[in-house]
Short mmCIF file of C-alpha atoms and ligand atoms in Angstrom, two decimals:
data_model
loop_
_atom_site.label_atom_id
_atom_site.label_comp_id
_atom_site.label_asym_id
_atom_site.label_seq_id
_atom_site.Cartn_x
_atom_site.Cartn_y
_atom_site.Cartn_z
CA MET K 1 -27.76 13.56 15.64
CA ASN K 2 -26.13 11.48 18.33
CA ALA K 3 -22.62 12.45 19.28
CA ILE K 4 -19.94 9.89 18.56
CA PRO K 5 -18.65 8.55 21.88
CA GLN K 6 -15.22 9.97 22.47
CA ALA K 7 -13.19 8.41 25.25
CA VAL K 8 -10.24 10.47 24.07
CA THR K 9 -9.77 13.25 21.54
CA LEU K 10 -10.06 11.58 18.17
CA THR K 11 -8.78 14.36 15.97
CA PRO K 12 -5.60 16.19 16.87
CA ASP K 13 -5.34 19.85 15.93
CA ARG K 14 -4.70 19.82 12.17
CA SER K 15 -4.98 23.60 11.67
CA PRO K 16 -2.24 25.16 9.52
CA THR K 17 -0.73 26.85 12.57
CA ALA K 18 -0.48 23.66 14.59
CA SER K 19 2.82 21.82 14.67
CA ALA K 20 2.78 18.49 12.81
CA PRO K 21 -0.11 16.47 14.32
CA ARG K 22 1.01 13.41 16.19
CA TRP K 23 -1.34 10.53 16.74
CA THR K 24 -0.92 8.24 19.72
CA VAL K 25 -1.54 4.50 19.74
CA ALA K 26 -4.23 5.06 22.42
CA GLU K 27 -6.08 7.47 20.12
CA VAL K 28 -6.01 5.05 17.20
CA GLU K 29 -7.03 2.14 19.44
CA ALA K 30 -9.98 4.30 20.52
CA LEU K 31 -10.96 4.64 16.87
CA TYR K 32 -10.83 0.84 16.48
CA GLN K 33 -13.07 0.49 19.54
CA LEU K 34 -15.86 2.69 18.19
CA PRO K 35 -19.06 0.92 17.15
CA LEU K 36 -18.56 0.10 13.46
CA MET K 37 -21.34 2.42 12.30
CA ASP K 38 -19.84 5.36 14.22
CA LEU K 39 -16.38 4.59 12.87
CA LEU K 40 -17.63 4.39 9.28
CA TYR K 41 -19.60 7.62 9.71
CA ARG K 42 -16.51 9.39 10.99
CA ALA K 43 -14.34 7.96 8.18
CA GLN K 44 -16.91 9.08 5.59
CA GLN K 45 -16.94 12.60 7.05
CA VAL K 46 -13.16 12.87 6.78
CA HIS K 47 -13.18 11.26 3.33
CA ARG K 48 -15.79 13.65 1.97
CA GLU K 49 -13.97 16.69 3.37
CA ASN K 50 -10.96 15.75 1.26
CA PHE K 51 -12.09 13.66 -1.72
CA ASN K 52 -14.98 12.93 -4.01
CA ALA K 53 -16.31 9.79 -2.30
CA ASN K 54 -17.40 8.23 -5.61
CA GLU K 55 -13.98 8.28 -7.24
CA ILE K 56 -11.33 5.56 -7.07
CA GLN K 57 -7.74 5.67 -8.33
CA ARG K 58 -6.44 2.58 -10.17
CA SER K 59 -2.82 1.40 -10.30
CA THR K 60 -1.61 -1.61 -12.27
CA LEU K 61 1.26 -3.73 -10.96
CA LEU K 62 3.96 -5.54 -12.90
CA SER K 63 6.66 -7.71 -11.38
CA VAL K 64 9.73 -6.76 -13.44
CA LYS K 65 12.07 -8.97 -11.41
CA THR K 66 10.49 -11.97 -9.75
CA GLY K 67 11.77 -14.34 -7.05
CA GLY K 68 15.18 -15.22 -5.67
CA CYS K 69 15.17 -12.51 -3.00
CA SER K 70 17.81 -12.63 -0.25
CA GLU K 71 15.43 -11.36 2.47
CA ASP K 72 13.38 -13.44 4.92
CA CYS K 73 10.03 -11.55 4.96
CA GLY K 74 7.77 -14.23 6.45
CA TYR K 75 4.82 -13.51 4.15
CA CYS K 76 6.64 -13.38 0.83
CA SER K 77 6.46 -15.84 -2.06
CA GLN K 78 9.64 -14.32 -3.52
CA ALA K 79 12.05 -15.00 -0.65
CA ALA K 80 14.61 -17.50 -2.01
CA ARG K 81 14.81 -19.34 1.32
CA TYR K 82 11.18 -20.55 1.26
CA SER K 83 9.90 -23.29 -1.08
CA THR K 84 6.94 -21.44 -2.54
CA GLY K 85 7.13 -22.58 -6.15
CA THR K 86 7.92 -19.06 -7.35
CA GLU K 87 10.63 -19.33 -10.02
CA ARG K 88 13.53 -16.89 -9.96
CA GLU K 89 13.48 -14.73 -13.10
CA ALA K 90 15.88 -12.17 -14.60
CA LEU K 91 15.01 -8.49 -14.93
CA MET K 92 12.32 -8.16 -17.59
CA PRO K 93 13.33 -6.68 -20.95
CA LEU K 94 12.09 -3.18 -21.73
CA ASP K 95 9.82 -4.23 -24.61
CA GLU K 96 7.80 -6.53 -22.31
CA VAL K 97 7.43 -3.72 -19.77
CA ILE K 98 6.22 -1.37 -22.52
CA ALA K 99 3.63 -3.91 -23.70
CA ALA K 100 2.30 -4.37 -20.14
CA ALA K 101 2.18 -0.62 -19.52
CA GLN K 102 0.30 -0.05 -22.78
CA ALA K 103 -2.22 -2.76 -21.85
CA ALA K 104 -2.70 -1.17 -18.40
CA LYS K 105 -3.22 2.26 -19.96
CA ASP K 106 -5.71 0.84 -22.48
CA LYS K 107 -7.66 -0.72 -19.59
CA GLY K 108 -7.83 2.67 -17.84
CA ALA K 109 -5.13 2.54 -15.15
CA SER K 110 -3.65 5.93 -14.23
CA ARG K 111 -0.48 4.62 -12.58
CA PHE K 112 1.91 1.81 -13.47
CA CYS K 113 3.84 0.23 -10.59
CA MET K 114 6.91 -1.90 -11.23
CA GLY K 115 8.10 -4.25 -8.48
CA ALA K 116 11.42 -6.02 -8.05
CA ALA K 117 12.25 -8.78 -5.56
CA TRP K 118 15.44 -7.19 -4.30
CA ARG K 119 16.80 -6.28 -0.88
CA GLY K 120 17.74 -3.14 -2.81
CA PRO K 121 18.84 -2.31 -6.36
CA LYS K 122 22.44 -2.66 -7.56
CA ASP K 123 23.61 0.37 -9.56
CA LYS K 124 23.64 -1.57 -12.85
CA ASP K 125 20.04 -2.71 -12.21
CA LEU K 126 18.97 0.81 -11.33
CA ALA K 127 20.16 2.05 -14.73
CA LYS K 128 17.78 -0.42 -16.41
CA VAL K 129 14.90 0.53 -14.12
CA THR K 130 15.38 4.25 -14.78
CA GLU K 131 15.07 3.47 -18.49
CA MET K 132 11.76 1.71 -17.76
CA ILE K 133 10.56 4.70 -15.73
CA ARG K 134 11.46 7.20 -18.49
CA THR K 135 9.65 5.11 -21.09
CA VAL K 136 6.48 4.46 -19.05
CA LYS K 137 6.31 8.11 -17.99
CA GLY K 138 6.63 9.08 -21.66
CA MET K 139 3.53 6.96 -22.39
CA GLY K 140 1.48 9.30 -20.20
CA LEU K 141 1.21 7.07 -17.11
CA GLN K 142 2.19 8.02 -13.56
CA THR K 143 5.09 5.86 -12.45
CA CYS K 144 5.77 3.96 -9.23
CA VAL K 145 8.52 1.47 -8.41
CA THR K 146 9.17 -0.77 -5.43
CA LEU K 147 12.77 -1.96 -5.40
CA GLY K 148 13.58 -2.42 -1.71
CA MET K 149 16.04 -0.36 0.33
CA LEU K 150 17.84 2.51 -1.41
CA LYS K 151 21.45 3.61 -1.05
CA ASP K 152 22.60 7.24 -1.06
CA GLY K 153 22.05 8.89 -4.43
CA GLN K 154 19.72 6.23 -5.87
CA ALA K 155 16.55 8.18 -5.05
CA ASP K 156 17.94 11.18 -6.93
CA GLU K 157 18.50 9.01 -10.00
CA LEU K 158 14.93 7.77 -9.80
CA LYS K 159 13.62 11.31 -9.46
CA GLU K 160 15.70 12.41 -12.43
CA ALA K 161 14.13 9.63 -14.52
CA GLY K 162 10.69 11.07 -13.75
CA LEU K 163 9.53 8.74 -10.97
CA ASP K 164 6.31 9.92 -9.32
CA TYR K 165 5.97 7.44 -6.38
CA TYR K 166 8.26 5.04 -4.53
CA ASN K 167 6.55 2.17 -2.71
CA HIS K 168 8.24 0.87 0.41
CA ASN K 169 5.97 -0.49 3.11
CA LEU K 170 6.58 -0.31 6.85
CA ASP K 171 4.69 -3.61 6.68
CA THR K 172 3.94 -3.89 10.39
CA ASP K 173 4.37 -2.23 13.80
CA ALA K 174 8.04 -1.73 14.77
CA SER K 175 7.51 -3.92 17.86
CA PHE K 176 6.11 -6.85 15.81
CA TYR K 177 8.54 -6.44 12.93
CA GLY K 178 11.16 -8.84 14.32
CA GLN K 179 8.61 -11.66 14.20
CA VAL K 180 8.13 -11.11 10.47
CA ILE K 181 11.52 -10.02 9.10
CA THR K 182 15.03 -10.35 10.54
CA THR K 183 17.27 -9.58 7.53
CA HIS K 184 16.60 -5.85 7.69
CA LYS K 185 15.08 -3.51 10.24
CA HIS K 186 12.02 -1.33 10.50
CA ALA K 187 14.44 1.61 10.93
CA ASP K 188 16.04 0.74 7.55
CA ARG K 189 12.63 1.13 5.95
CA ILE K 190 12.11 4.53 7.61
CA ASP K 191 15.55 5.54 6.34
CA THR K 192 14.65 4.65 2.73
CA LEU K 193 11.38 6.59 3.02
CA GLY K 194 13.41 9.60 4.21
CA GLN K 195 15.66 9.36 1.15
CA VAL K 196 12.64 9.14 -1.14
CA ARG K 197 11.06 12.19 0.49
CA GLU K 198 14.33 14.11 0.37
CA ALA K 199 14.63 13.47 -3.39
CA GLY K 200 11.16 14.96 -3.94
CA ILE K 201 9.45 11.67 -4.87
CA LYS K 202 5.97 10.99 -3.50
CA VAL K 203 5.88 8.29 -0.82
CA CYS K 204 3.73 5.16 -1.07
CA SER K 205 3.91 3.23 2.20
CA GLY K 206 1.55 0.98 4.08
CA GLY K 207 1.50 -2.49 5.52
CA ILE K 208 -0.02 -5.93 5.83
CA ILE K 209 -2.87 -6.96 8.12
CA GLY K 210 -3.44 -10.56 9.19
CA MET K 211 0.08 -11.75 10.03
CA GLY K 212 -0.86 -12.70 13.59
CA GLU K 213 -0.37 -9.18 14.93
CA SER K 214 -2.59 -7.77 17.68
CA ARG K 215 -5.03 -4.90 17.29
CA ARG K 216 -2.55 -2.78 19.22
CA ASN K 217 0.10 -3.67 16.62
CA ARG K 218 -2.31 -2.63 13.87
CA ALA K 219 -3.03 0.68 15.61
CA ALA K 220 0.71 1.24 16.10
CA LEU K 221 1.39 0.63 12.39
CA ILE K 222 -1.22 3.25 11.48
CA VAL K 223 0.35 5.68 13.97
CA GLN K 224 3.84 5.09 12.54
CA LEU K 225 2.53 5.86 9.05
CA ALA K 226 0.37 8.84 10.06
CA ASN K 227 3.17 10.43 12.08
CA LEU K 228 5.59 10.46 9.16
CA ASN K 229 5.95 14.14 8.40
CA PRO K 230 4.25 14.49 5.99
CA PRO K 231 2.29 11.19 5.91
CA PRO K 232 2.67 9.08 2.74
CA GLU K 233 0.61 10.35 -0.20
CA SER K 234 -0.39 6.75 -0.89
CA VAL K 235 -1.09 4.13 1.78
CA PRO K 236 -1.53 0.53 0.58
CA ILE K 237 -3.24 -1.68 3.15
CA ASN K 238 -2.72 -5.33 2.22
CA ASN K 239 -4.66 -8.26 3.63
CA LEU K 240 -2.18 -11.13 3.93
CA VAL K 241 -2.36 -13.52 0.99
CA PRO K 242 -1.16 -16.74 2.64
CA ILE K 243 1.59 -18.36 0.57
CA ALA K 244 2.26 -22.08 0.98
CA GLY K 245 5.87 -22.67 2.02
CA THR K 246 6.25 -19.39 3.95
CA PRO K 247 6.18 -19.15 7.76
CA MET K 248 2.82 -17.38 7.46
CA ALA K 249 1.12 -19.99 5.32
CA ASN K 250 -1.28 -21.01 8.09
CA VAL K 251 -1.91 -17.81 10.05
CA ALA K 252 -5.60 -17.42 10.90
CA PRO K 253 -7.22 -14.81 8.65
CA VAL K 254 -8.24 -11.53 10.21
CA ASP K 255 -11.96 -10.76 10.54
CA GLY K 256 -13.21 -8.74 7.55
CA PHE K 257 -14.63 -6.04 9.82
CA GLU K 258 -11.26 -5.67 11.54
CA PHE K 259 -9.73 -5.07 8.11
CA VAL K 260 -12.44 -2.47 7.40
CA ARG K 261 -11.67 -0.80 10.74
CA THR K 262 -8.01 -0.59 9.76
CA LEU K 263 -8.89 1.19 6.51
CA ALA K 264 -11.14 3.60 8.44
CA ALA K 265 -8.32 4.31 10.92
CA ALA K 266 -5.96 5.00 8.00
CA ARG K 267 -8.51 7.33 6.40
CA ILE K 268 -9.16 9.31 9.60
CA THR K 269 -5.49 9.67 10.55
CA MET K 270 -4.28 10.41 7.00
CA PRO K 271 -7.14 12.52 5.63
CA THR K 272 -5.53 13.67 2.39
CA SER K 273 -3.72 10.43 1.49
CA PHE K 274 -4.98 7.91 -1.02
CA VAL K 275 -5.71 4.74 0.96
CA ARG K 276 -5.35 1.67 -1.24
CA LEU K 277 -7.33 -1.51 -0.73
CA SER K 278 -4.43 -3.70 -1.88
CA ALA K 279 -3.56 -7.42 -1.71
CA GLY K 280 -6.29 -9.81 -0.62
CA ARG K 281 -9.07 -8.26 -2.70
CA GLN K 282 -9.55 -11.38 -4.80
CA GLU K 283 -10.60 -13.29 -1.70
CA MET K 284 -13.16 -10.60 -0.71
CA SER K 285 -16.82 -10.47 -1.63
CA ASP K 286 -18.09 -7.47 -3.57
CA GLU K 287 -19.97 -6.44 -0.42
CA LEU K 288 -16.83 -6.46 1.74
CA GLN K 289 -15.02 -4.39 -0.89
CA ALA K 290 -17.89 -1.90 -0.86
CA LEU K 291 -17.52 -1.60 2.93
CA CYS K 292 -13.80 -0.95 2.42
CA PHE K 293 -14.65 1.93 0.06
CA LEU K 294 -17.20 3.21 2.59
CA ALA K 295 -14.40 3.19 5.18
CA GLY K 296 -12.43 5.55 2.96
CA ALA K 297 -10.34 3.36 0.68
CA ASN K 298 -10.10 5.21 -2.63
CA SER K 299 -7.51 3.31 -4.60
CA ILE K 300 -7.04 -0.27 -5.82
CA PHE K 301 -4.61 -2.45 -7.73
CA TYR K 302 -6.28 -3.03 -11.07
CA GLY K 303 -5.47 -5.94 -13.39
CA ASP K 304 -5.62 -9.69 -12.98
CA LYS K 305 -2.27 -10.12 -11.24
CA LEU K 306 -0.51 -8.50 -8.28
CA LEU K 307 3.18 -9.57 -8.24
CA THR K 308 2.94 -13.36 -7.99
CA THR K 309 -0.67 -13.83 -6.86
CA GLY K 310 -4.06 -13.14 -8.39
CA ASN K 311 -6.22 -10.02 -8.31
CA PRO K 312 -9.82 -9.65 -9.54
CA GLU K 313 -10.15 -9.56 -13.34
CA ALA K 314 -10.45 -6.00 -14.67
CA ASP K 315 -13.93 -6.85 -16.01
CA ARG K 316 -15.13 -7.86 -12.53
CA ASP K 317 -13.84 -4.53 -11.18
CA GLU K 318 -15.52 -2.63 -14.00
CA ALA K 319 -18.80 -4.34 -13.15
CA LEU K 320 -18.37 -3.60 -9.44
CA PHE K 321 -17.66 0.07 -10.15
CA GLU K 322 -20.80 0.19 -12.30
CA ARG K 323 -22.94 -1.41 -9.57
CA LEU K 324 -21.58 0.98 -6.93
CA GLY K 325 -21.66 4.11 -9.12
CA LEU K 326 -17.90 4.54 -8.66
CA ARG K 327 -15.85 6.42 -11.22
CA PRO K 328 -12.15 5.91 -11.96
CA ILE K 329 -9.70 8.84 -11.64
N1 LIG N 1 11.33 -6.10 -2.38
C1 LIG N 1 10.65 -4.88 -2.23
C2 LIG N 1 10.26 -4.59 -0.80
O1 LIG N 1 10.23 -5.49 0.01
O2 LIG N 1 10.00 -3.42 -0.50
C3 LIG N 1 9.44 -4.72 -3.13
C4 LIG N 1 8.48 -5.86 -3.34
S1 LIG N 1 7.57 -6.42 -1.91
C5 LIG N 1 6.86 -7.89 -2.57
C6 LIG N 1 6.24 -5.23 -1.77
C7 LIG N 1 5.23 -5.40 -0.66
O3 LIG N 1 4.25 -6.34 -1.04
C8 LIG N 1 5.70 -5.88 0.68
O4 LIG N 1 6.31 -4.88 1.44
C9 LIG N 1 4.40 -6.34 1.31
O5 LIG N 1 3.79 -5.28 2.02
C10 LIG N 1 3.54 -6.73 0.11
N2 LIG N 1 3.34 -8.20 0.07
C11 LIG N 1 4.23 -9.12 -0.34
N3 LIG N 1 3.74 -10.37 -0.22
C12 LIG N 1 2.50 -10.24 0.30
C13 LIG N 1 1.49 -11.18 0.67
N4 LIG N 1 1.67 -12.49 0.55
N5 LIG N 1 0.32 -10.70 1.15
C14 LIG N 1 0.13 -9.37 1.29
N6 LIG N 1 1.06 -8.44 0.96
C15 LIG N 1 2.23 -8.87 0.48
C1 LIG N 2 1.81 -3.20 -1.94
O1 LIG N 2 1.62 -2.66 -0.83
N1 LIG N 2 1.19 -4.30 -2.35
C2 LIG N 2 1.66 -4.70 -3.65
C3 LIG N 2 2.62 -3.56 -4.03
N2 LIG N 2 2.66 -2.75 -2.85
C4 LIG N 2 3.95 -3.86 -4.58
C5 LIG N 2 2.20 -6.09 -3.68
C6 LIG N 2 1.23 -7.12 -3.17
C7 LIG N 2 1.86 -8.45 -3.32
C8 LIG N 2 0.91 -9.58 -2.99
C9 LIG N 2 1.56 -10.90 -3.10
C10 LIG N 2 2.07 -11.25 -4.46
O2 LIG N 2 1.37 -11.07 -5.48
O3 LIG N 2 3.20 -11.77 -4.53
FE1 LIG N 3 12.29 -9.63 -0.83
FE2 LIG N 3 10.53 -7.62 -0.82
FE3 LIG N 3 9.71 -10.22 -0.65
FE4 LIG N 3 10.98 -9.08 1.41
S1 LIG N 3 8.98 -8.46 0.57
S2 LIG N 3 11.38 -11.14 0.54
S3 LIG N 3 12.44 -7.75 0.39
S4 LIG N 3 10.70 -9.24 -2.37
#
């Protein structure tokens, strides 16, 4: 077998006695620079050491509070300041959440993720969300919420309600962040992740590819995620869904293989995390999705809608799983 070219050490010491492994941007850029076949081979090795490579986790999303957000995230259909056509809606009543969660469970999802277009939750809103979490958890689904930045004590309330995962994405490299979002900082996002971790909730955090960032920015995002101690249990990698009316409506799409490389880099640097092939899947061919799974993605959003944009129909995903011999977990 040919050795994989290694300009630099590609795997830091991850033995139990080693201090927390730290990846450098140079090391992750070196992964990106590998010939694709070598990179995929390496990602598969790491994947198979830690997971059954034929199993995929499925989470279903529901937007429980859509639109009207105060923040200026340049990619987002829900930011009030951009004319995207997304209507502002009130927090969804509990019975509608229950109906959606039941439908997701019936379709075979293992986790139900509820998203709200907030900078962060107000205490009176949080009380309603904790009720949703308690109810969905009681239906036998894992729970995840994404509510924006948390204030002191809010993570404990979520934990107490039975929350399994909190999603809060770093979104992009700290040095590119200011070109995407100005109304809050990358450091604010790290702070919220710390509060989530401290409360004993599992962390779901990833980012978006295709916002005009460089490969170095992509490598730096992966490093910032992988060097969280511990790394997030769940890492959603989104391919930008361009939204008319936002500043990113016309950004040139990233090459599909570059997206695959990003998933492989996430897999290699975060060996035991679930890496989720997230937004942008509807625009991908079945073959590109299969390459993403080969690169180590082992989770998807399942159901015909993300928050405000489309996702492949559950039946199309079922058929793809069948054709690839993939099993849900
Ligand atoms: N307001 C909360 C927040 O910002 O954390 C939760 C909802 S926000 C919509 C959740 C994540 O969805 C964002 O952090 C971003 O990574 C992803 N996202 C939003 N719009 C997207 C788009 N057009 N394309 C790809 N990913 C997107
Ligand atoms: C994540 O990383 N991606 C999901 C979820 N976490 C909340 C959201 C994707 C949103 C895509 C654009 C939309 O549907 O509005
Ligand atoms: Fe608001 Fe979240 Fe959209 Fe940013 S990503 S505008 S915080 S809903």
